[in-house]
Structure formats: structure tokens, C-alpha cells
């Protein structure tokens, strides 16, 4: 089994708690599992590894319900995710998400670390901050595009360049080990 964790954003605004998330085996609409909100901010549901379609139903302030689908989502058990698979769904078409893990040496030593995301080759280098500063992985909700990452703990710095964030997809990266 894989613990599927889902968060929902509308552009840059998180709306997970305003949504009902149904998980269906891909191409089937017979039986849905509901992803339940958890105190960690993610909606959780245990599923066997496989392909899934997710339906997000969001009720607006005036009572209208909007539906969004993410189809053919691959939910697999990866060794570096401890039996979990995280997915960010954005209701706006021009946004994606990035999950950033620290280098293994920082994680195993339980070091405090920070990471910023910047437009690739951008003028001025204005950065994007994670949704929370102290979670692992750090979650970034970003407009579609190419980005550079700069991470550090104390005076040790690492970087990753030219990471593509496609629309309505979640990417994951691990910062490289310091040299």
C-alpha cells in the first residue's frame, strides 16, 4: 500500500480544506476512496500502487460546486518517500508544484536547512518561498516555467539549476550533496 497525500491550491492559495477529494482507479468510476484531511495539512488515503484518477470538488462561497480532474496519476512506492506519494493539484492551469528534499547528509544529521527557488536566468533573482519553512519536503507552488534552487545550512551552500515545472504536475528533487 502507498499513503497518497494530496494538497489542493487555486493558484497560490491553498484550498485543501475546502475540497472533497475522491480517488478512483484509473479509467474507472465505480468505487471511489475519499482522501481525508489530516493535521499535517495533507489529505491522506491508502491505495495499492497503480494509476489513479483524482476528482476534486470545491464548494465556493455561493454554494456552487466546481469539479477538477487529475487523470492517470502514477502512484508508486519509491524507496526515498517512506511509503508515501505526495501530489499537489492546482485548479489553475498555469501552475505546478515542486517538492524539495535536503541532501541525505543534512537529513541524517537533522540539520536546519533552507531553500529558495528563483526564475532560471531571471533578472533581479527575486525568489519564491516554500508554503511552510520547516517541513520536509519543502513545498513550492509555482507558475509554470524553469527555476534554479539555492539551499543552505549554516555556511554550506548547494544549488540546482534549470528545473522545469510543468503545468498541473508535481515535481520532486533532492538537493545535491555539498562538495
Short mmCIF file of C-alpha atoms in Angstrom, two decimals:
data_model
loop_
_atom_site.label_atom_id
_atom_site.label_comp_id
_atom_site.label_asym_id
_atom_site.label_seq_id
_atom_site.Cartn_x
_atom_site.Cartn_y
_atom_site.Cartn_z
CA UNK A 1 0.00 0.00 0.00
CA UNK A 2 1.02 3.59 -0.62
CA UNK A 3 -0.08 6.53 1.54
CA UNK A 4 -1.26 9.04 -1.09
CA UNK A 5 -1.03 12.60 0.27
CA UNK A 6 -2.82 15.37 -1.64
CA UNK A 7 -2.94 19.15 -1.28
CA UNK A 8 -5.05 21.44 -3.45
CA UNK A 9 -4.23 25.02 -4.48
CA UNK A 10 -6.11 27.62 -6.51
CA UNK A 11 -3.16 29.50 -7.96
CA UNK A 12 -1.08 30.37 -4.89
CA UNK A 13 -3.93 29.97 -2.37
CA UNK A 14 -4.25 26.65 -0.57
CA UNK A 15 -7.82 25.32 -0.60
CA UNK A 16 -7.36 21.69 0.53
CA UNK A 17 -9.79 22.03 3.44
CA UNK A 18 -12.46 23.46 1.10
CA UNK A 19 -12.31 20.39 -1.14
CA UNK A 20 -13.60 16.84 -1.24
CA UNK A 21 -11.01 14.61 -2.93
CA UNK A 22 -12.17 11.32 -4.47
CA UNK A 23 -9.65 8.75 -5.70
CA UNK A 24 -10.66 6.28 -8.42
CA UNK A 25 -8.68 3.51 -10.08
CA UNK A 26 -7.68 4.95 -13.48
CA UNK A 27 -10.43 4.83 -16.12
CA UNK A 28 -12.99 3.55 -13.58
CA UNK A 29 -15.76 5.49 -11.91
CA UNK A 30 -17.24 2.57 -9.99
CA UNK A 31 -15.82 2.96 -6.49
CA UNK A 32 -14.06 5.97 -5.05
CA UNK A 33 -11.93 6.30 -1.96
CA UNK A 34 -12.10 9.62 -0.12
CA UNK A 35 -8.87 11.36 0.87
CA UNK A 36 -9.37 12.54 4.44
CA UNK A 37 -7.84 15.80 5.76
CA UNK A 38 -5.05 15.24 8.28
CA UNK A 39 -3.47 17.53 10.87
CA UNK A 40 -0.31 17.72 8.73
CA UNK A 41 -2.24 19.75 6.09
CA UNK A 42 -2.40 16.92 3.55
CA UNK A 43 -5.44 14.82 2.65
CA UNK A 44 -4.50 11.12 3.07
CA UNK A 45 -5.74 7.89 1.53
CA UNK A 46 -4.08 4.45 1.39
CA UNK A 47 -4.12 2.87 -2.08
CA UNK A 48 -2.34 -0.03 -3.78
CA UNK A 49 0.43 1.11 -6.13
CA UNK A 50 -1.03 1.89 -9.55
CA UNK A 51 -2.68 4.54 -11.68
CA UNK A 52 -5.46 6.75 -10.34
CA UNK A 53 -7.87 9.49 -11.33
CA UNK A 54 -8.50 12.16 -8.71
CA UNK A 55 -11.65 14.25 -8.62
CA UNK A 56 -11.54 17.48 -6.62
CA UNK A 57 -14.90 19.01 -5.72
CA UNK A 58 -14.68 22.54 -4.33
CA UNK A 59 -17.67 24.42 -2.96
CA UNK A 60 -17.48 28.19 -3.44
CA UNK A 61 -18.87 30.81 -1.06
CA UNK A 62 -22.12 31.00 -3.05
CA UNK A 63 -22.66 27.23 -2.83
CA UNK A 64 -21.61 26.35 -6.37
CA UNK A 65 -19.51 23.22 -6.75
CA UNK A 66 -16.61 23.16 -9.21
CA UNK A 67 -15.06 19.85 -10.28
CA UNK A 68 -11.50 19.31 -11.43
CA UNK A 69 -9.90 16.04 -12.52
CA UNK A 70 -6.32 14.80 -12.49
CA UNK A 71 -6.20 11.66 -14.59
CA UNK A 72 -3.74 8.77 -14.93
CA UNK A 73 -1.74 9.78 -11.87
CA UNK A 74 1.03 7.26 -11.25
CA UNK A 75 1.13 6.39 -7.54
CA UNK A 76 4.11 4.16 -6.85
CA UNK A 77 6.09 3.15 -3.80
CA UNK A 78 9.50 4.83 -4.10
CA UNK A 79 12.25 3.98 -1.62
CA UNK A 80 13.01 7.65 -0.90
CA UNK A 81 9.41 8.54 0.01
CA UNK A 82 8.95 6.20 3.01
CA UNK A 83 5.78 4.60 1.67
CA UNK A 84 4.19 7.93 0.77
CA UNK A 85 3.41 9.65 -2.52
CA UNK A 86 2.75 13.42 -2.38
CA UNK A 87 0.76 15.18 -5.05
CA UNK A 88 -0.20 18.84 -5.41
CA UNK A 89 -3.27 19.62 -7.50
CA UNK A 90 -3.63 23.17 -8.75
CA UNK A 91 -7.01 24.31 -10.02
CA UNK A 92 -5.36 26.99 -12.17
CA UNK A 93 -3.83 25.77 -15.45
CA UNK A 94 -0.64 27.88 -15.32
CA UNK A 95 0.72 26.44 -12.05
CA UNK A 96 2.71 23.41 -10.96
CA UNK A 97 4.47 22.34 -7.78
CA UNK A 98 7.93 21.39 -6.59
CA UNK A 99 8.83 19.24 -3.58
CA UNK A 100 12.41 19.74 -2.37
CA UNK A 101 14.28 17.33 -0.08
CA UNK A 102 17.60 18.16 1.62
CA UNK A 103 20.81 16.28 0.82
CA UNK A 104 20.95 12.96 2.65
CA UNK A 105 23.83 14.18 4.84
CA UNK A 106 21.74 17.14 6.06
CA UNK A 107 18.67 14.98 6.68
CA UNK A 108 20.56 12.23 8.52
CA UNK A 109 22.29 14.83 10.75
CA UNK A 110 18.92 16.55 11.36
CA UNK A 111 20.39 19.89 10.28
CA UNK A 112 18.27 23.02 9.92
CA UNK A 113 18.24 23.98 6.25
CA UNK A 114 16.62 26.49 3.92
CA UNK A 115 15.99 26.57 0.21
CA UNK A 116 14.83 29.27 -2.20
CA UNK A 117 13.57 28.95 -5.75
CA UNK A 118 14.42 31.55 -8.41
CA UNK A 119 13.45 32.11 -12.04
CA UNK A 120 16.06 30.42 -14.20
CA UNK A 121 18.43 33.07 -15.58
CA UNK A 122 15.96 35.64 -14.27
CA UNK A 123 16.77 39.31 -13.99
CA UNK A 124 16.93 40.51 -10.38
CA UNK A 125 16.77 37.00 -8.92
CA UNK A 126 13.59 37.59 -6.89
CA UNK A 127 12.81 34.30 -5.17
CA UNK A 128 9.85 32.16 -4.20
CA UNK A 129 9.41 30.87 -0.65
CA UNK A 130 8.04 27.45 0.34
CA UNK A 131 4.48 27.19 1.66
CA UNK A 132 5.94 26.27 5.08
CA UNK A 133 9.55 26.95 6.08
CA UNK A 134 10.15 23.88 8.26
CA UNK A 135 8.51 20.88 6.57
CA UNK A 136 10.19 18.05 4.70
CA UNK A 137 9.85 18.14 1.84
CA UNK A 138 9.61 21.90 1.28
CA UNK A 139 6.58 22.58 -0.91
CA UNK A 140 6.69 25.26 -3.61
CA UNK A 141 3.65 26.23 -5.67
CA UNK A 142 4.96 27.98 -8.78
CA UNK A 143 3.86 29.41 -12.10
CA UNK A 144 4.85 27.12 -14.96
CA UNK A 145 8.45 27.71 -16.01
CA UNK A 146 12.11 26.96 -15.36
CA UNK A 147 13.74 27.57 -11.99
CA UNK A 148 17.04 27.45 -10.11
CA UNK A 149 17.27 26.31 -6.47
CA UNK A 150 19.68 27.52 -3.80
CA UNK A 151 19.84 25.66 -0.48
CA UNK A 152 22.00 26.10 2.57
CA UNK A 153 22.65 25.02 6.12
CA UNK A 154 24.90 27.39 8.03
CA UNK A 155 27.59 28.48 5.57
CA UNK A 156 27.33 25.36 3.37
CA UNK A 157 25.56 26.10 0.07
CA UNK A 158 24.26 23.86 -2.70
CA UNK A 159 22.35 24.61 -5.88
CA UNK A 160 20.36 23.04 -8.69
CA UNK A 161 19.80 24.81 -12.00
CA UNK A 162 17.17 24.69 -14.70
CA UNK A 163 14.37 22.66 -13.10
CA UNK A 164 11.25 22.64 -15.26
CA UNK A 165 7.88 23.00 -13.53
CA UNK A 166 5.15 21.88 -15.95
CA UNK A 167 1.53 22.92 -15.58
CA UNK A 168 -0.60 20.86 -13.21
CA UNK A 169 2.21 18.49 -12.28
CA UNK A 170 4.22 17.88 -9.13
CA UNK A 171 8.00 17.55 -9.42
CA UNK A 172 10.31 16.29 -6.72
CA UNK A 173 14.02 16.95 -6.35
CA UNK A 174 16.71 16.25 -3.79
CA UNK A 175 19.35 18.92 -3.23
CA UNK A 176 22.83 17.62 -4.12
CA UNK A 177 25.42 16.69 -1.52
CA UNK A 178 27.84 19.56 -0.78
CA UNK A 179 31.29 19.20 -2.36
#
